[in-house]
XYZ file of C-alpha atoms in Angstrom:
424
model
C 86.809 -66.431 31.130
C 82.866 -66.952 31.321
C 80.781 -64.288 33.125
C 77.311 -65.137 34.697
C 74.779 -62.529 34.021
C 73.386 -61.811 37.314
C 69.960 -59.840 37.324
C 72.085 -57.068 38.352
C 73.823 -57.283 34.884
C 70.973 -58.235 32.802
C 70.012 -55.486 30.018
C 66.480 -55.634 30.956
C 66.703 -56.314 34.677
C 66.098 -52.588 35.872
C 62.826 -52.100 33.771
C 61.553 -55.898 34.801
C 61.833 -54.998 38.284
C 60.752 -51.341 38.056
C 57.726 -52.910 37.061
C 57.389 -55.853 38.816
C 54.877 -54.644 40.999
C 52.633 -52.772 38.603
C 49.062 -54.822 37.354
C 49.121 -55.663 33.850
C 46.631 -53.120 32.966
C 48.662 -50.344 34.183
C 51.842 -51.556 32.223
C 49.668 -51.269 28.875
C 47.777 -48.345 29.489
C 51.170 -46.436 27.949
C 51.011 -48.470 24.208
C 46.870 -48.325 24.610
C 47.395 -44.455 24.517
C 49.463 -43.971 22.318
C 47.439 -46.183 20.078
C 44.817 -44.350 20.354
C 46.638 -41.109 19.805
C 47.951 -41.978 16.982
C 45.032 -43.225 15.600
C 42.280 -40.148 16.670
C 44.931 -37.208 16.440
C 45.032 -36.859 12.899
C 41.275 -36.868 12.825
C 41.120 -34.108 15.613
C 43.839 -32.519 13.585
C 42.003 -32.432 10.089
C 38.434 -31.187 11.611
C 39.989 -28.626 13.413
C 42.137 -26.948 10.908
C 39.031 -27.311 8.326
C 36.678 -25.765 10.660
C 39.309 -23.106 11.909
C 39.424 -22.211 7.539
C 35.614 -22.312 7.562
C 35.242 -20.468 10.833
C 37.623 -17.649 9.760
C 36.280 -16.576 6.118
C 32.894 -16.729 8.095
C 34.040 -14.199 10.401
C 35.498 -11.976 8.173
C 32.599 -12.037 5.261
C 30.532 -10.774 8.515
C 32.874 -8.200 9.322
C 33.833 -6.992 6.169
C 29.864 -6.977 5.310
C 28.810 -5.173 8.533
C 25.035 -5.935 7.819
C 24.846 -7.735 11.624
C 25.800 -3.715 12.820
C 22.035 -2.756 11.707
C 20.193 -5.602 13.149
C 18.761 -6.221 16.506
C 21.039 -8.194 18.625
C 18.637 -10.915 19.220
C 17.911 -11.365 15.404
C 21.215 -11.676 14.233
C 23.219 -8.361 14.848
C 25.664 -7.539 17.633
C 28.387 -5.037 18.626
C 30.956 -8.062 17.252
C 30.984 -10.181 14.562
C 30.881 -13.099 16.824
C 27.716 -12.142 18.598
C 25.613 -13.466 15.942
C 26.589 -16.234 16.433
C 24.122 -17.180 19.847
C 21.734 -14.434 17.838
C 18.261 -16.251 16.828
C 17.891 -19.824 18.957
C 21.152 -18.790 20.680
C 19.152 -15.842 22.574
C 16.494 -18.029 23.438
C 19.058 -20.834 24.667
C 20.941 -17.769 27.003
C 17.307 -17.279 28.406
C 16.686 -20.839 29.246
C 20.206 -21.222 30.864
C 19.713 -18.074 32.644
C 16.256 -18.022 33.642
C 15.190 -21.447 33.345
C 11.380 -22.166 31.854
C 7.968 -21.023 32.097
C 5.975 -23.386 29.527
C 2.719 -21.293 28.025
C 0.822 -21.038 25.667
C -0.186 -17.482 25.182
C -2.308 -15.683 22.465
C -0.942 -12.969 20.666
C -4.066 -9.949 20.813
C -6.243 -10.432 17.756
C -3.883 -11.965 15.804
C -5.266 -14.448 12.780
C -2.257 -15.442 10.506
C 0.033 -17.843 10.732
C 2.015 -16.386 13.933
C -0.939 -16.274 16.810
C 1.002 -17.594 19.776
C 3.894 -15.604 21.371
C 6.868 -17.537 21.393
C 8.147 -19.067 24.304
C 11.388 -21.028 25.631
C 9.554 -24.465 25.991
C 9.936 -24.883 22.073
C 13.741 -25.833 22.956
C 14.945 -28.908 24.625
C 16.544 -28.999 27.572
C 19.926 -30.654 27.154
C 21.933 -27.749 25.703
C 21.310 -24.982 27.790
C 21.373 -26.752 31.162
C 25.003 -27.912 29.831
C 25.513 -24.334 29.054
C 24.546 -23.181 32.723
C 26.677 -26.223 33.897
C 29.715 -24.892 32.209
C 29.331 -21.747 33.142
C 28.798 -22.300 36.688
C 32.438 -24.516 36.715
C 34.136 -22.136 34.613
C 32.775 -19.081 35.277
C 32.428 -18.276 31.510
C 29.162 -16.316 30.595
C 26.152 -18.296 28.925
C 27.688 -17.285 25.908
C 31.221 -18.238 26.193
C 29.760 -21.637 27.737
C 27.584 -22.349 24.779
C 30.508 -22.392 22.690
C 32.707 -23.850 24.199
C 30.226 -27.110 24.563
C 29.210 -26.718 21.198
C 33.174 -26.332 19.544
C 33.867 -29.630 22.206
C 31.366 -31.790 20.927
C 31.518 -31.068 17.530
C 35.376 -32.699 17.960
C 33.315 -35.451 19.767
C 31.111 -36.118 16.893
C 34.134 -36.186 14.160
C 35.467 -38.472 15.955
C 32.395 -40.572 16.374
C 31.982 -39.995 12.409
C 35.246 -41.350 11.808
C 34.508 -44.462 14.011
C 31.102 -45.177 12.421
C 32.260 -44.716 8.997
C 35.892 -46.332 9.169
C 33.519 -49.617 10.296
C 33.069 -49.330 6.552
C 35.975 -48.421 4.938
C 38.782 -48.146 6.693
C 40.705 -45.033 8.386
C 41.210 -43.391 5.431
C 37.629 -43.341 4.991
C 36.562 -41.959 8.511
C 39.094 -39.193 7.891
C 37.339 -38.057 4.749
C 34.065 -38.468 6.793
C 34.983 -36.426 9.618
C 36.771 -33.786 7.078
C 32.975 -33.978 4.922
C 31.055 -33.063 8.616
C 33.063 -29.957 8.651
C 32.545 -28.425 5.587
C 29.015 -29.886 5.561
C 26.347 -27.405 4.177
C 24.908 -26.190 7.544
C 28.024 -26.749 9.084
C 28.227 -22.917 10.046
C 25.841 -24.210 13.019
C 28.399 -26.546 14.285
C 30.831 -23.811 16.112
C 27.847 -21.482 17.528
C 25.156 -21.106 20.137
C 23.153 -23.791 18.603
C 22.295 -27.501 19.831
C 23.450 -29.344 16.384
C 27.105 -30.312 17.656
C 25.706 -31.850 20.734
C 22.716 -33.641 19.420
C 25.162 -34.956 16.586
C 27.734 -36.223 19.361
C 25.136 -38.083 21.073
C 23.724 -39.531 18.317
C 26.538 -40.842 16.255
C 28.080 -42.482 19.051
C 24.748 -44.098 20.092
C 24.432 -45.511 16.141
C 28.238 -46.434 17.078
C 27.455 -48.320 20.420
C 24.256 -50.036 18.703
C 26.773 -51.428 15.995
C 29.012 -53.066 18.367
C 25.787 -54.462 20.777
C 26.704 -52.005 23.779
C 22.896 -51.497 24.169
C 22.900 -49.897 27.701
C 25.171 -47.233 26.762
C 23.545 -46.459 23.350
C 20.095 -46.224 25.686
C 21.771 -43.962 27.809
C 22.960 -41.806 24.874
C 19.493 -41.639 22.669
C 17.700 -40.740 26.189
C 20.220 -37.806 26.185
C 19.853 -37.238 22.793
C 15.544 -36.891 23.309
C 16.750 -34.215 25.810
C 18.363 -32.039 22.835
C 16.331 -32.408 20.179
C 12.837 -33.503 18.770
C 14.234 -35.282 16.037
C 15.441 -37.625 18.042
C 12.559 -39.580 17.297
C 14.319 -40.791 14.472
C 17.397 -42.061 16.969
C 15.191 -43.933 18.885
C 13.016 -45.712 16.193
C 16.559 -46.848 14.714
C 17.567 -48.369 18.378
C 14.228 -50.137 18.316
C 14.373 -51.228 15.128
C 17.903 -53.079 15.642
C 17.226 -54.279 19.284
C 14.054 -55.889 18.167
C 16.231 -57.878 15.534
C 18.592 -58.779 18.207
C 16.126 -59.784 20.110
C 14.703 -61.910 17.143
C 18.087 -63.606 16.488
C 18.711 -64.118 20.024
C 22.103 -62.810 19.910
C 22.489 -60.709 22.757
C 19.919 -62.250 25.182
C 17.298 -60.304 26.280
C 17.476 -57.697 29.213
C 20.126 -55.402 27.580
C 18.467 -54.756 24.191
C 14.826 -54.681 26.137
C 16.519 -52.248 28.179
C 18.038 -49.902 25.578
C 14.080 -50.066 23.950
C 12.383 -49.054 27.298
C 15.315 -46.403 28.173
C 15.629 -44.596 24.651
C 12.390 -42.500 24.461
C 11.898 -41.342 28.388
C 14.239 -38.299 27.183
C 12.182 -36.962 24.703
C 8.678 -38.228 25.537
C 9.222 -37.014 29.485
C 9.871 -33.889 28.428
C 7.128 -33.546 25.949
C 4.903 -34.588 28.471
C 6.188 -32.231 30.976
C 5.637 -29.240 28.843
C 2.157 -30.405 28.496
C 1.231 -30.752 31.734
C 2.637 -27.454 32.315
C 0.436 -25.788 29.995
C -2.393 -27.791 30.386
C -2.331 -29.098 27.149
C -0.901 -32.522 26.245
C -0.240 -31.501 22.842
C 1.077 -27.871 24.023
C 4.749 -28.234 22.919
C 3.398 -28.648 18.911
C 0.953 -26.343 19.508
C 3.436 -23.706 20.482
C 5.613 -24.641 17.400
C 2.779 -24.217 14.963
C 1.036 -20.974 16.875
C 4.287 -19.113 17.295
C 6.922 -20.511 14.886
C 4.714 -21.590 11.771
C 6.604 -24.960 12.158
C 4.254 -28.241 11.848
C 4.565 -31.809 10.077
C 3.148 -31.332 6.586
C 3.362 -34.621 4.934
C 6.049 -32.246 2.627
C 3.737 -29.897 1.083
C 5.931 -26.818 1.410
C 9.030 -29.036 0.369
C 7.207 -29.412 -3.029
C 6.106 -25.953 -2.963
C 9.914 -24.655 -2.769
C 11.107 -27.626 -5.142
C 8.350 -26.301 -7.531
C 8.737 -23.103 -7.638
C 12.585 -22.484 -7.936
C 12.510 -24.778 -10.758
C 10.630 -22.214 -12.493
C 12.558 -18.901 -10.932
C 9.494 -18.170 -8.680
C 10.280 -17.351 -4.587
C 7.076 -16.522 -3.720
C 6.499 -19.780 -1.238
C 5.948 -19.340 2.421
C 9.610 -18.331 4.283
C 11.374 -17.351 0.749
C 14.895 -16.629 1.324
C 16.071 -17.169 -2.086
C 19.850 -17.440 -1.777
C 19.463 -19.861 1.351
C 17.047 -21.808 -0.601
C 18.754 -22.224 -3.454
C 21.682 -23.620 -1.227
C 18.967 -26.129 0.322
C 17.415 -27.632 -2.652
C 21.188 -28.426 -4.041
C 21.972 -30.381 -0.469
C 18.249 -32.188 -0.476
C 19.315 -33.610 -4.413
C 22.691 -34.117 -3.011
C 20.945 -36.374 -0.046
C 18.493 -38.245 -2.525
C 21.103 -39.234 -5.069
C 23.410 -40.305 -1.449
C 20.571 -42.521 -0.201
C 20.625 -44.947 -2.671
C 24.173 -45.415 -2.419
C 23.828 -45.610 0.758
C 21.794 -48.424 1.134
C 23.575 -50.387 -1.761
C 26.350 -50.511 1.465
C 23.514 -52.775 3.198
C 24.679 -50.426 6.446
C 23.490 -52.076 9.874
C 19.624 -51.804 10.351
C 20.430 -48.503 12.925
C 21.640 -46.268 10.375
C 18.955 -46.688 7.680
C 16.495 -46.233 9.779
C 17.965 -43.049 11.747
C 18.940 -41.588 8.403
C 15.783 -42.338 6.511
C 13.439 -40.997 9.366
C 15.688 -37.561 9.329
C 14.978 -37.139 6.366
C 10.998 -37.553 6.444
C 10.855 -35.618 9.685
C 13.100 -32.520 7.847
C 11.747 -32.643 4.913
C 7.825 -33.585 5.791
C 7.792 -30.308 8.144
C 6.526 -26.846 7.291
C 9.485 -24.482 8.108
C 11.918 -21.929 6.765
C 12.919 -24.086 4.343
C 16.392 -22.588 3.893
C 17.802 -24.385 7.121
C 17.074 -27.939 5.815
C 20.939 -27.978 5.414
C 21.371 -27.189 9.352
C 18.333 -29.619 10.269
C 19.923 -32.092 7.871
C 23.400 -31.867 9.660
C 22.698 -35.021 12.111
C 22.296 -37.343 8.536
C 25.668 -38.175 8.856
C 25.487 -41.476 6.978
C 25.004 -39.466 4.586
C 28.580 -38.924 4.576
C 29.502 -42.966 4.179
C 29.020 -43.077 0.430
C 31.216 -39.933 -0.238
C 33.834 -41.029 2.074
C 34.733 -44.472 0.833
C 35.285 -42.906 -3.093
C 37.148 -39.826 -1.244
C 39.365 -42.158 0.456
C 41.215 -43.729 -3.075
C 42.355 -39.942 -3.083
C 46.125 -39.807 -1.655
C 46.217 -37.672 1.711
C 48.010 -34.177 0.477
C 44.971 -34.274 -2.453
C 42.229 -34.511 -0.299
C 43.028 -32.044 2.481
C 43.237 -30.136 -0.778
C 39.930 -30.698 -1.953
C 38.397 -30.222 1.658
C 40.595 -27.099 2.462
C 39.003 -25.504 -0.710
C 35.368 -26.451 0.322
C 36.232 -25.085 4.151
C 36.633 -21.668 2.552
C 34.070 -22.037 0.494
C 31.832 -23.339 3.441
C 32.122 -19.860 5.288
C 29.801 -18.439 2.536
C 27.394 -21.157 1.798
C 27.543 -22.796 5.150
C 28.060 -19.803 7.342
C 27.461 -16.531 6.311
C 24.768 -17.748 3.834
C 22.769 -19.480 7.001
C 23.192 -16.470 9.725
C 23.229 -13.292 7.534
C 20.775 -14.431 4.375
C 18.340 -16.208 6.468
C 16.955 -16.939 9.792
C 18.708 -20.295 11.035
């Protein structure tokens, strides 16, 4: 006897007409996510459990320690461990999301050395601690608990904008050794703290990202952000010119978007440097206050080669000796110069070189305490490219191995070394 499927009977009939009515977009939103899960989980997953390592023998070298117990709170002490961890730029970022700014430029009385401005809160961007007030004003967290929690969040945003970038090279395998490399970075005690490093990074690496696939109004939007975070931004924003002007040139993505992305870039970073000026009545006022109060100027790298040659010979008598720290930061500026070359053998698009060339004049061609070129060089992240394609030959279980050890090693030389043995 034959039977006639009806739709009734039909194995699929109840899903085809549960659906029927749902837009096409909707019905593959379900495989898009888990795509995407499966894909950016692991990622999330390795960076996480790395930093959490990293974070932990931090805490406990400054607990076990003490020294933050005899130091000022705003200069790296505390009641709690924790607490020095918004110490030093983190105070001044509380102030700024508390109090707001009052750009000056004020004498201190008869002083004549290097320090002859007070410091003031204009000498940090504006990005980080009006995100901090943000948070806190939706949460109701405290400007501390705020700061972190932006920072921890968008240092998972810039992994993951690592492991895009770099898997454009080499595959997922090699994004996930990337990502695992940006958390047990040298400076990478900065990421998880009251610092601006995570969120600069974020912005940055997926504004490279959005310049490499020719989304030039969003990587605009991102570098102005980015100018609003951090002065080195400069460096982000002469690598979007660079590779919209050679769009432009080829004629590959007509004109008004990458023309666009060039006029949008710098109004971050130039509006508020011009801002500050006016303020103080002095166009130049925001480098002013960095050299009068901080010691911190462009020096065409004279005090790099004063550190470089005087450690070679055991000496730590340079300007800002910390000699531990130091030592720390002329192993990750080798490290960087032998990673350049291979770098560039990669023939990356025209974005990165540029951004990661122009970091690394800007950190290293300033006069500052020298020992936090490893925090300053954290946004370098192509850096990480070269390592991460060899690293990726490794089979999984061995490198989580390898990066597990350097997480506990990184809350020594990247934490407590940077916080405790230095000013950051």
């Amino acid at each position: 006897m034959n039977h006639v499927m009806t739709p009734a009977t039909h194995p699929g009939a109840d899903s085809a007409e549960a659906t029927a009515g749902i837009p096409a977009a909707e019905r593959n939103l379900g495989p898009r996510l888990r795509r995407t899960a499966r894909e950016h989980l692991p990622v999330l997953a390795l960076y996480g459990v790395l930093k959490l390592i990293g974070f932990g023998v931090f805490m406990y070298l400054l607990d076990s320690a003490g020294d933050f117990r005899k130091k000022n709170p705003r200069f790296g002490g505390g009641a709690h461990a924790w607490d020095v961890l918004a110490s030093w730029d983190g105070w001044w970022y509380q102030q700024i999301a508390e109090h707001g700014y009052n750009p000056a430029l004020v004498p201190v009385p008869g002083a004549t050395g290097l320090i002859t401005l007070e410091g003031n809160s204009a000498a940090f961007f504006p990005l980080y601690p009006a995100t901090m007030r943000l948070v806190s004003a939706c949460t109701g967290l405290g400007v501390y608990g705020a700061g972190m929690l932006v920072s921890v969040l968008a240092s998972f945003v810039a992994a993951l904008g690592i492991y895009a970038v770099t898997a454009h090279f080499g595959g997922r395998r090699a994004g996930l050794a990337a990502a695992g490399l940006w958390a047990v970075w040298p400076g990478s005690g900065a990421e998880w703290s009251g610092y601006s490093e995570s969120l600069y990074v974020a912005l940055a690496v997926w504004a490279c990202h959005a310049v490499m696939n020719h989304r030039w109004l969003t990587a605009g939007v991102l570098t102005f952000a980015a100018g609003l975070n951090r002065p080195t931004a400069g460096a982000l924003i002469a690598g979007l010119t660079v590779a919209a002007l050679l769009a432009l040139h080829r004629r590959q993505d007509g004109v008004v978007r990458p023309l666009t992305a060039i006029l949008v870039a710098p109004l971050g970073l130039f509006g508020y440097l011009l801002w500050v000026g006016n303020r103080m009545g002095d166009l130049g006022g925001y480098f002013a206050l960095q050299e009068g109060a901080w010691a911190h100027k462009f020096d065409y790298g004279a005090q790099t080669r004063d550190v470089f040659t005087s450690i070679a010979v055991g000496r730590f008598d340079y300007l800002f000796a910390f000699p531990f720290l130091d030592t720390i930061g002329v192993g990750v500026v080798l490290l960087a110069a032998l990673l350049v070359p291979l770098l560039l053998r990669l023939r990356p698009p025209a974005v990165l070189t540029v951004y990661t060339l122009l970091t690394l004049a800007l950190v290293l061609g300033s006069q500052q305490i020298f020992g936090n070129v490893s925090r300053y060089l954290l946004p370098a992240f192509p850096l990480f490219i070269p390592l991460a394609l060899q690293l990726r030959r490794l089979r999984l279980p061995m490198l989580c191995t390898l990066l597990g050890i350097a997480a506990i090693a990184s809350g020594s030389y990247a934490g407590y070394a940077l916080f405790e043995l230095g000013v950051p």
